[in-house]
Structure formats: structure tokens, C-alpha cells
Coordinates of C-alpha atoms in Angstrom, one line a residue:
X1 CA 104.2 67.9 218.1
X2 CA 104.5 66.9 214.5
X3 CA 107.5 66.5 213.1
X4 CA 109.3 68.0 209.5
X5 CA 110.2 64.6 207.8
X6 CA 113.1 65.6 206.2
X7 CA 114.9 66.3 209.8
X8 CA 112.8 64.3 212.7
X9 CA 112.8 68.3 214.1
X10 CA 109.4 69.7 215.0
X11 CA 107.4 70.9 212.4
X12 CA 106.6 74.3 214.1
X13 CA 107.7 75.8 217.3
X14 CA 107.0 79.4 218.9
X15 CA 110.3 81.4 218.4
X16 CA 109.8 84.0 221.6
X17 CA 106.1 84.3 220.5
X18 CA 106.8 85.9 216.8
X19 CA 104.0 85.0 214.3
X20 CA 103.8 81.8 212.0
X21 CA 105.7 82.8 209.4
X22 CA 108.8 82.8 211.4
X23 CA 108.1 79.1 211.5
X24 CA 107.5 78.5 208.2
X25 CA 111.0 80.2 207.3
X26 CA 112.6 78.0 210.0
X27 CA 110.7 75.1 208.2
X28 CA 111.9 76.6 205.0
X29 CA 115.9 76.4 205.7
X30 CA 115.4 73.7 207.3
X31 CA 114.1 71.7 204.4
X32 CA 116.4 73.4 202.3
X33 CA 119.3 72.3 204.4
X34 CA 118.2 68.2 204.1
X35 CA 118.4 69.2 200.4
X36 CA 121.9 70.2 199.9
X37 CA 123.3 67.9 202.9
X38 CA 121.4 64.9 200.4
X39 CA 123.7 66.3 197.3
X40 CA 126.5 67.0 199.8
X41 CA 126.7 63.4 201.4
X42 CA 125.4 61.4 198.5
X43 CA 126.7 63.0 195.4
X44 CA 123.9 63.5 191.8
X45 CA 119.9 62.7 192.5
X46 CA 117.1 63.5 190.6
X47 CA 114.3 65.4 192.3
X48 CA 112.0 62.1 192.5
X49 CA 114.4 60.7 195.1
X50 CA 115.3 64.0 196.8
X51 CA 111.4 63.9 197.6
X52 CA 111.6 60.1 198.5
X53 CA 114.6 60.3 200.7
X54 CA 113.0 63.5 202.8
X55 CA 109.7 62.8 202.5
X56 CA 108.9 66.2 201.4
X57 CA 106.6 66.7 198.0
X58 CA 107.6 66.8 194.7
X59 CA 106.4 70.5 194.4
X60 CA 108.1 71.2 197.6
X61 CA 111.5 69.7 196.2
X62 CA 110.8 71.7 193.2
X63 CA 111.0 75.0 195.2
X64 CA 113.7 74.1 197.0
X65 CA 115.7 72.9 194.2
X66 CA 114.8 76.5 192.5
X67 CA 115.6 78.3 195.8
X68 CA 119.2 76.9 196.3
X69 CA 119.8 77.2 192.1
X70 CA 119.6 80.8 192.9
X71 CA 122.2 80.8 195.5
X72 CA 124.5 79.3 193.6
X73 CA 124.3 75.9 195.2
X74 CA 122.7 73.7 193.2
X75 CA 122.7 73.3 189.3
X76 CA 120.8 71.2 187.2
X77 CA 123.0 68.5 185.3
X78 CA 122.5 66.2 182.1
X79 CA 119.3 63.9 181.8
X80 CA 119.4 60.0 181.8
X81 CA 117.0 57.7 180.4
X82 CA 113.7 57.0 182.2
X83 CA 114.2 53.5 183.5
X84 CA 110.4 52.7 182.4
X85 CA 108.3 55.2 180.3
X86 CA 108.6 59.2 180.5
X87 CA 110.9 61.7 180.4
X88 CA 114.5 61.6 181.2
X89 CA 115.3 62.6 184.4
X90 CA 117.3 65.2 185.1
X91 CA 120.3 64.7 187.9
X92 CA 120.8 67.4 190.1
X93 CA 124.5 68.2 191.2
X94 CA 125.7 70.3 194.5
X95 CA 127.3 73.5 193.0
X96 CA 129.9 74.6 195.5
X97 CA 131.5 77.5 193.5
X98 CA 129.8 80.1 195.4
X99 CA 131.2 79.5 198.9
X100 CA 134.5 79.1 199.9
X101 CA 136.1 77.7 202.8
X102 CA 139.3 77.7 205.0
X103 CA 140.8 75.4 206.2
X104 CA 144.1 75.9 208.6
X105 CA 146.8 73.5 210.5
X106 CA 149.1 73.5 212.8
X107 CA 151.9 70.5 213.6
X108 CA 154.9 70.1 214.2
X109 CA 157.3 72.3 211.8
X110 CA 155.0 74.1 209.7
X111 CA 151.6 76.2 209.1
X112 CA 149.2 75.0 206.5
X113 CA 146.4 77.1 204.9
X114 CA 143.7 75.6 202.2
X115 CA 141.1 77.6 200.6
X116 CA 138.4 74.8 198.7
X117 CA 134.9 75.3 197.5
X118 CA 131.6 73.3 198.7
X119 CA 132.6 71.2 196.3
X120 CA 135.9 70.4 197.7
X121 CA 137.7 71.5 195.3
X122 CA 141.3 73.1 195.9
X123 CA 141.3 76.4 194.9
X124 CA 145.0 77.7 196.9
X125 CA 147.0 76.6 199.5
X126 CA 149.8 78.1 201.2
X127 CA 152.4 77.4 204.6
X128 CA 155.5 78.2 206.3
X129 CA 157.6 77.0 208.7
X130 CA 157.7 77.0 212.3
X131 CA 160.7 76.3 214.7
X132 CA 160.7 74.4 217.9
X133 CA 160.9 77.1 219.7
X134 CA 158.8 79.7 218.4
X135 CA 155.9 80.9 221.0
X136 CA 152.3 80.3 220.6
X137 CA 151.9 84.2 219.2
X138 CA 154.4 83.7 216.7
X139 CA 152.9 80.8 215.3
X140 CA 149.7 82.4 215.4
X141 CA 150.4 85.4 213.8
X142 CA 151.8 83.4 210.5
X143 CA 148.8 81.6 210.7
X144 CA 146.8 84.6 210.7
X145 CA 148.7 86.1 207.9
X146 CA 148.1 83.3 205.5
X147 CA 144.5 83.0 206.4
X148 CA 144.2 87.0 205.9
X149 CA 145.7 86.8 202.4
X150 CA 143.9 83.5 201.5
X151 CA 141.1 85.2 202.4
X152 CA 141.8 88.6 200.2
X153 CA 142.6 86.3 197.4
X154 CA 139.5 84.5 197.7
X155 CA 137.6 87.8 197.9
X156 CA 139.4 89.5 194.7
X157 CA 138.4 86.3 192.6
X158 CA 134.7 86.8 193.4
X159 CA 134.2 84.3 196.2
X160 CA 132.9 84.6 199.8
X161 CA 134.3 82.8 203.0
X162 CA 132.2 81.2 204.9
X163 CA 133.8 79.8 207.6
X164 CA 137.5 79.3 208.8
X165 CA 138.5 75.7 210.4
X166 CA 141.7 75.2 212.6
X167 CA 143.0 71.8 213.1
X168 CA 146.1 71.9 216.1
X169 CA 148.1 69.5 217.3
X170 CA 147.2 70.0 220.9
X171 CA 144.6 68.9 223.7
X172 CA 141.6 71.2 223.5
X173 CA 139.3 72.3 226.0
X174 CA 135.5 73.0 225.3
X175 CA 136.3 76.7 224.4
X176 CA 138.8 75.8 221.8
X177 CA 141.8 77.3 224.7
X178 CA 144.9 74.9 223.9
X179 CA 145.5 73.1 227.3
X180 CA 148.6 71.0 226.5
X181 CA 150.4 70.3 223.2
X182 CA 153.4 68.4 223.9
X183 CA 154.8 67.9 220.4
X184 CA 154.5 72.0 219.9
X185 CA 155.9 72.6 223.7
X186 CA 152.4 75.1 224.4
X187 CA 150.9 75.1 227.8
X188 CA 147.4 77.1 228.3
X189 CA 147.2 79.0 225.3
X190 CA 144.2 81.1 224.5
X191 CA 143.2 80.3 221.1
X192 CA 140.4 82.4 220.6
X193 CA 142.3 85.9 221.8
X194 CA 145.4 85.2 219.4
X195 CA 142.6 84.6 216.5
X196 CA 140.7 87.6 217.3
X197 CA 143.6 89.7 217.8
X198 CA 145.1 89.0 214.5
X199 CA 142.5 87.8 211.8
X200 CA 141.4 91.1 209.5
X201 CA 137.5 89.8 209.4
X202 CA 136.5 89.2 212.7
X203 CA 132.4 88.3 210.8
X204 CA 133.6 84.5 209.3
X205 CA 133.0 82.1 212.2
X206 CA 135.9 80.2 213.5
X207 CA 136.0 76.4 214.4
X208 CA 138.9 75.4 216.3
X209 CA 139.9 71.5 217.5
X210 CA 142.8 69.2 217.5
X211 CA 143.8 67.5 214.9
X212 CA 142.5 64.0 215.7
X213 CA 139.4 65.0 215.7
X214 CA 139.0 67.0 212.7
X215 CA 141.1 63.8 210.9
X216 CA 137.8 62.0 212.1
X217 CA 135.3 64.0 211.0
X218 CA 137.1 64.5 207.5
X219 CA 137.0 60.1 208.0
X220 CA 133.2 60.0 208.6
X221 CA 132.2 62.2 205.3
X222 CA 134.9 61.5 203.0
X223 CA 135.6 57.5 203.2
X224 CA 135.2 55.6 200.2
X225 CA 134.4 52.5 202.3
X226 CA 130.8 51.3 203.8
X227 CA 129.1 53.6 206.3
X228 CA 130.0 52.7 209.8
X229 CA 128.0 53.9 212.9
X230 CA 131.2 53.8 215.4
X231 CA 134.7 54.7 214.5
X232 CA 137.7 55.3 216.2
X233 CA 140.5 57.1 214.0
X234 CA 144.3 56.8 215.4
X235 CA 146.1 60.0 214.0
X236 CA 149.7 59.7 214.5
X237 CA 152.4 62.2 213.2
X238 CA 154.9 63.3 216.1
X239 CA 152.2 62.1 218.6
X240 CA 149.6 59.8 218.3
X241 CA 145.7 61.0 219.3
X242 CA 142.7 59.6 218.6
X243 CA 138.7 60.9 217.4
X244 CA 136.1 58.4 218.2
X245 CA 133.0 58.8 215.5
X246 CA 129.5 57.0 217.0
X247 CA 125.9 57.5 215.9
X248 CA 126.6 60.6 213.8
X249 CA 128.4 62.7 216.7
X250 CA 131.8 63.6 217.8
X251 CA 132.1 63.2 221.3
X252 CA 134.6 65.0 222.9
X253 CA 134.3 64.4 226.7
X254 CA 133.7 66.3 230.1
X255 CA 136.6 67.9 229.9
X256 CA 137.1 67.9 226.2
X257 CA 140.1 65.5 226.0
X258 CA 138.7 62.2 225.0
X259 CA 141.1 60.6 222.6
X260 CA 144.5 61.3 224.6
X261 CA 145.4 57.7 223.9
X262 CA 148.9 58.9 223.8
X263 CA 149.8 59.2 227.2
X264 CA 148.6 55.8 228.4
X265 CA 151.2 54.6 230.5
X266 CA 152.9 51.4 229.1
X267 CA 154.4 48.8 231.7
X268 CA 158.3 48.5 231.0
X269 CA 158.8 51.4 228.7
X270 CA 161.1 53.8 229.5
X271 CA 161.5 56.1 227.2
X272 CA 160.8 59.6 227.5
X273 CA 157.9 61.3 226.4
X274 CA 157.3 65.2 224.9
X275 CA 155.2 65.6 227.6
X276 CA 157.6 65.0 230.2
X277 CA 156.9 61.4 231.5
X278 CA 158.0 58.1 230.9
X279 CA 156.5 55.2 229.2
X280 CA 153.8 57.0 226.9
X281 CA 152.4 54.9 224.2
X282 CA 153.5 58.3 222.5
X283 CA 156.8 58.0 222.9
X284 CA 156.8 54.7 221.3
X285 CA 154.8 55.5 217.8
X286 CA 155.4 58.8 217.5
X287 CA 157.7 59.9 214.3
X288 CA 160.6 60.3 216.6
X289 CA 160.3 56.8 218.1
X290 CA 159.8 55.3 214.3
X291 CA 163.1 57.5 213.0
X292 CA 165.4 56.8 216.6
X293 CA 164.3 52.9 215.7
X294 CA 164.9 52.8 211.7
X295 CA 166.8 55.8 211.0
X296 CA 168.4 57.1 213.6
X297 CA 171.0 58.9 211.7
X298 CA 167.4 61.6 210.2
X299 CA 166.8 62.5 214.0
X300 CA 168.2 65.9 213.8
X301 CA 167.5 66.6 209.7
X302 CA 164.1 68.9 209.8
X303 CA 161.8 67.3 208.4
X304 CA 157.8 66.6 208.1
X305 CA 156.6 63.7 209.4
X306 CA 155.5 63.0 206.1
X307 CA 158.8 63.6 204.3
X308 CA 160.5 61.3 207.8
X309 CA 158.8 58.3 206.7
X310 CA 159.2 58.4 203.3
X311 CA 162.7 58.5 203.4
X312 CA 162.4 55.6 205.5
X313 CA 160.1 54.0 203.3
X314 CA 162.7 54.5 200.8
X315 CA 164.8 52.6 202.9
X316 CA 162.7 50.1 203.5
X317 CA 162.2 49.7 199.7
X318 CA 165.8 49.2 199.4
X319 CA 166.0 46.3 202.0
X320 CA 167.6 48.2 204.5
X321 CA 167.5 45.5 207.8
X322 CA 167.3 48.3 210.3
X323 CA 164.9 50.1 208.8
X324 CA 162.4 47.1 208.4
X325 CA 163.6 45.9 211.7
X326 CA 162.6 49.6 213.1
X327 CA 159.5 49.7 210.9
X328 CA 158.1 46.3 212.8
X329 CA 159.0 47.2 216.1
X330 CA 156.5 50.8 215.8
X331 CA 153.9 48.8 214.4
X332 CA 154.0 46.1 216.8
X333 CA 153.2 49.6 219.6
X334 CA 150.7 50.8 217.1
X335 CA 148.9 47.2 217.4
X336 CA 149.0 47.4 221.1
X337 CA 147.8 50.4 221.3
X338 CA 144.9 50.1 218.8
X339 CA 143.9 46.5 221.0
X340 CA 143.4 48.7 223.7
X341 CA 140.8 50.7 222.1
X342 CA 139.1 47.8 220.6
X343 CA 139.2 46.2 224.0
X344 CA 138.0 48.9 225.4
X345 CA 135.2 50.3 223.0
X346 CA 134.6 47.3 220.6
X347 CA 133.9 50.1 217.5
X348 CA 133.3 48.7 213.7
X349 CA 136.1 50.4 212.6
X350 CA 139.6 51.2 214.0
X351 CA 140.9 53.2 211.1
X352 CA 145.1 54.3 211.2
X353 CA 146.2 57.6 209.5
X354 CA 148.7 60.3 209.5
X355 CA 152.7 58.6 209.1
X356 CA 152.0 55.4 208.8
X357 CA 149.6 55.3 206.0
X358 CA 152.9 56.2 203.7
X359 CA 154.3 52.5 205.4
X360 CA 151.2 50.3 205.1
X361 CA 152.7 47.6 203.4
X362 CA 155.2 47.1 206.1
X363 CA 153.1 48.1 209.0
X364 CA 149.6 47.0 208.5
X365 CA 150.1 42.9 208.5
X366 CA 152.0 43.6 211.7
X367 CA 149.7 45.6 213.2
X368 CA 146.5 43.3 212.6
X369 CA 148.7 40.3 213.8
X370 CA 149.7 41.8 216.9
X371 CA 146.0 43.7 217.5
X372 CA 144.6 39.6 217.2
X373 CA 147.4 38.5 219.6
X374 CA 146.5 40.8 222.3
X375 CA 142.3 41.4 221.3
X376 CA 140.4 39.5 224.3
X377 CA 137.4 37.6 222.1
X378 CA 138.0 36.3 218.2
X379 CA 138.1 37.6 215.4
X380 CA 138.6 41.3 217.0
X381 CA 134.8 41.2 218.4
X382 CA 134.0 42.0 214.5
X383 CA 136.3 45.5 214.5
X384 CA 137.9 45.5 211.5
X385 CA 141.7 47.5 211.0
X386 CA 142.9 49.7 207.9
X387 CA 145.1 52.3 207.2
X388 CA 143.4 55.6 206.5
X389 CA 142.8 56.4 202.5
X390 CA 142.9 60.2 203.5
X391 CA 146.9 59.8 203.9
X392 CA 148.8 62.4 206.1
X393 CA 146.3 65.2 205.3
X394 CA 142.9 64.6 207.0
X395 CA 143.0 66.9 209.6
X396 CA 143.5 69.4 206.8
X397 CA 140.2 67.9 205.0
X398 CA 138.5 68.1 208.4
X399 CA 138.6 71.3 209.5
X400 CA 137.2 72.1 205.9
X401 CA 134.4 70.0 206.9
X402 CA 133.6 71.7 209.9
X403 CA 133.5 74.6 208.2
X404 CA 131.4 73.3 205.5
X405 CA 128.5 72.2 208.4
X406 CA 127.8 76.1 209.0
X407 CA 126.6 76.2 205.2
X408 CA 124.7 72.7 205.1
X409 CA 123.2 74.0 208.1
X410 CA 121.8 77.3 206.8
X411 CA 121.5 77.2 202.8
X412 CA 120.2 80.7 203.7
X413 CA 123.2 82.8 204.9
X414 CA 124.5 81.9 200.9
X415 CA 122.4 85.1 199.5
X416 CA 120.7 84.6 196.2
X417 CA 123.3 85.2 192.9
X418 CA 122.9 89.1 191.8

């Protein structure tokens, strides 16, 4: 069967015997959709390469280009010089004022709500905090509430939500049901009834996953570094969890737990983990390992991750022996545990984010030192390690993302500007 260019998908296909111009529509949003994900991934082109790059025509591309205009995605940007002779070129530019999107977290000691355009641009943000011991329904229900007003607010300025993304510091099954979050205390927690039972707009689709993974698909679209075709991202904040990126796709497993690095068993460590054992590579990265090791005396201030290891960054700064001494001990766990996964998976990239992005000058060398100790072949088997240039908030950026795929999908749900 032949195949639309611009998406290796067939060309035509019988939808449940309807006639041919359902296929052509399908054809239609699906062309449109290789558009805008070209402007969305690639930033300003000029219709000449939008045509080269999908292999559609230049009328075709013209169409297109008019089509998403009218919905609001797509303007028309200043002209530059014809590199030979002929007319300037005009650039085109992804115009992401006309959808919004929400993004929602939840970690350890607060709720965080983002509202941002197509565009990625900011447009509110709100949280609160949570306790230790609040219950699931609690927790959900301010999360609800700040996603219900970010959405009214949205609304009242003339924007429409698309979709609503949900990054949680748990272990996720396949239906987005919480099975096990140590660092939040939750055990078998249904996800999807809390969100139904409490969001006002029951219409905007939902995308629920842990935070690793959303911190790795906000890695694979928003790194300013070289395209890589395997990635594994190491998120760790009061736990540590990890999103493997390979050949476009997200995998998450039978069960959907892959990435659970943090409850690899560790011979000779004893201390105790969240989730009840002993010896967790968790227990020994985790915020609370870093603070009980370089500050011990923060352990009971409530804090953010974030906020722990700046103050001990501050610390550090200051030339403050425990707190380097402390500093080197985590990252010497961090390197063991990210020479496991290159020993184990051999990806391009092993990429470190959440806490210990804010300590890179003290962590990284040791962590590359001891991950080439304790890597079985040289030079790491051509993985390369960094820190994370998305900082503590890429599960945030993420579940943006995945909300963003149900309009790079389907231009056409955007209806055309009145």
C-alpha cells in the first residue's frame, strides 16, 4: 500500500467501509500534523523546506500552511534574503497562542500547577503544600482545585485547554492507578477515579505518569544538546527513578514499572529505605541520604528538595568539610548507580536531573570518575554523562509535553479562529 511521505503511514485505508473522502481528511490531518510537529521540533522554516523535509508539494505545503494560519497555529514571520536569485523567503513560525496546556505535579511537600501555550510559554502557575501525612484524596483534591481555577483563568483570558498532564512521584501501572510511591507513603491508589471525581471539565483529556518519565520525555524534546536515539534520564529528588528514551518511544514495561532503579538492592548497605527495605540504591541518593550525610542538622526543617540542596550548596560554597565530604559520598552512589545502567543498557546518553543538577560542580567529576571505575569496557562503551540542563523542573516541562502530543497529533481538534 502506498505510503503518505510525510509520516511512512499508509496513504489510504478503509475506515469501516466509509467513502474516500474520509481518507483524504485522514490524509489531510495527517499531513497537517508533520507540519506543525516540523515547526514544533525544529523551530522557523520556510515553505521550500517544509515541502523538502515531508515530501509533500509546494502547493500542498501551501494549503497546509493556510489551513493551520487559520487555527491559530501558524503565522507567517519576517522574510530573509534569497540565498541566490528571487524573492525573500518568508520563515514560517509555530503560533502557540491559541492552545493552552496544563501541566500538574506532585512530590514530596507540595502541588504544582502550570498553564503554558504551544509555544511553551508560561502563562500562570500556582501550588500548595502537602504534609506527610495527608491521604491520597486530600492531595488530589488541591490538585484538582488548582487545575479547576487554572483552567477558569485560562478560559476567561480567551484560551482553550487542550489537554491536562500529571507527573507523580510514584510507580504507575498501565492505567495510570498509583501502585507504590514510597516517598508520598501511597499504596494502590486510583488515579483516574480521584481525577474524575474532582476535575470540573471532565472533556480535556488527561495524561497521567511518574515523574521520571515525564522528566524524560520533557529531555527528548527540549535538550539543547545533539539528538540522541537512546537515553536513559536518572531523576532524583527524595527518590531516585529513571525514563529510558530509545528510537523515538517511551518504553514503559509489562508491568509499567521500568525505571525503578531505586530499589536495586546494594551489597553492604544498610540503611533503611521509604519503601520499607534495606540497602536501596534510594536510600543512599535520595535528598534525605544527601542532607543525613552533609547537613544533618536540615533533616527535620521542611523543605523542597530543591531549596535542601541549595542550602547545602551554600555550604559547600563556603568550604564547609562535611558538607563537601557528604556531597562526594552521594555522588560516589549516584555513579554506581548510573554504571549499572550503562552496564546494563549501553545508551548514548546517561543524563542526571532533579537535586543534583543545583550541585554539579561538586558532584559531576565524581560521578564520571567513579561511573569509569566501575563501567566494564573503556571509555564507558561511548555513553557519555551530564547533568540535566532542564534543572529540578522537567517533570513539570514533561507532562506539558505530553499534553502537547494530543495537538501535534490532530491540528484539527484546534477549530479555525472566528
Amino acid at each position: 500500500m502506498p505510503t503518505n511521505p510525510a509520516t511512512g503511514r499508509p496513504a489510504a485505508e478503509t475506515l469501516g467501509g466509509r467513502s474516500s473522502s474520509v481518507n483524504l481528511d485522514l490524509m489531510r490531518r495527517q499531513n497537517m500534523s508533520a507540519v506543525l510537529r516540523q515547526l514544533y521540533d525544529h523551530g522557523p522554516t520556510s515553505r521550500g523546506r517544509l515541502a523538502a523535509v515531508t515530501g509533500l508539494t509546494k502547493p500542498v505545503i501551501a494549503r497546509l500552511v493556510a489551513d493551520l494560519a487559520e487555527r491559530g497555529l501558524v503565522r507567517a514571520g519576517t522574510s530573509v534574503p534569497a540565498s541566490g536569485p528571487g524573492r525573500p523567503t518568508t520563515m514560517l513560525h509555530l503560533d502557540g497562542s491559541a492552545v493552552a496546556l496544563v501541566a500538574a505535579q506532585i512530590t514530596t511537600g507540595r502541588v504544582q500547577v502550570r498553564v503554558s501555550d504551544l509555544g511553551r510559554t508560561e502563562l500562570s502557575a500556582r501550588e500548595h503544600p502537602i504534609g506527610p501525612d495527608d491521604p491520597p484524596e486530600e492531595v488530589f483534591k488541591h490538585l484538582c482545585r488548582l487545575v479547576n481555577e487554572a483552567c477558569r483563568s485560562t478560559r476567561a483570558r480567551g484560551r482553550t485547554v487542550y489537554a491536562v498532564g500529571v507527573a507523580l512521584a510514584a510507580i504507575i501501572d498501565h492505567g495510570g492507578r498509583v501502585v507504590s510511591s514510597p516517598s508520598l507513603g501511597w499504596q494502590d491508589v486510583d488515579t483516574t477515579g480521584l481525577l474524575s471525581e474532582h476535575l470540573e471539565d471532565g472533556s480535556v483529556p488527561v495524561f497521567v505518569d511518574n515523574v521520571a518519565r515525564m522528566a524524560t520525555l520533557a529531555e527528548s524534546r527540549l535538550d539543547p544538546g545533539p539528538a540522541s536515539d537512546s537515553t536513559v534520564r536518572l531523576e532524583i529528588t527524595t527518590g531516585i527513578g529513571a525514563g529510558l528514551f530509545m528510537n523515538g518511544l517511551l518504553p514503559r514495561g509489562v508491568g509499567g514499572f521500568l525505571g525503578a532503579i531505586g530499589h536495586i538492592p546494594l551489597a553492604g548497605a544498610t540503611q533503611r529505605c521509604l519503601c520499607g527495605r534495606r540497602g536501596c540504591l534510594e536510600a543512599l541518593v535520595g535528598i534525605h541520604a544527601l542532607l543525613r550525610a552533609a547537613a544533618p542538622d536540615l533533616l527535620d526543617a521542611v523543605r523542597s528538595p530543591r531549596e535542601s540542596a541549595l542550602a547545602v550548596a551554600g555550604r559547600a560554597q563556603a568550604g564547609d568539610p562535611r558538607a563537601l565530604r557528604g556531597i562526594r559520598d552521594t555522588a560516589r552512589w549516584i555513579g554506581l548507580g548510573s554504571s549499572v545502567v550503562i552496564n546494563f543498557l549501553n545508551p548514548e546518553r546517561v543524563v542526571i536531573g532533579g537535586y543534583p543538577t543545583l550541585l554539579s560542580p561538586y558532584m559531576l567529576p565524581v560521578i564520571e570518575a567513579e561511573v569509569d571505575r566501575r563501567v566494564v569496557v573503556p571509555g564507558l562503551g561511548g555513553t557519555s554523562v551530564s547533568m540535566s540542563a532542564l534543572g529540578t523542573e522537567a517533570a513539570l516541562l514533561g507532562a506539558a509535553e505530553a499534553g502537547a502530543q494530543r495537538v501535534l497529533d490532530d491540528p484539527g481538534i484546534v477549530p479555525p479562529s472566528a
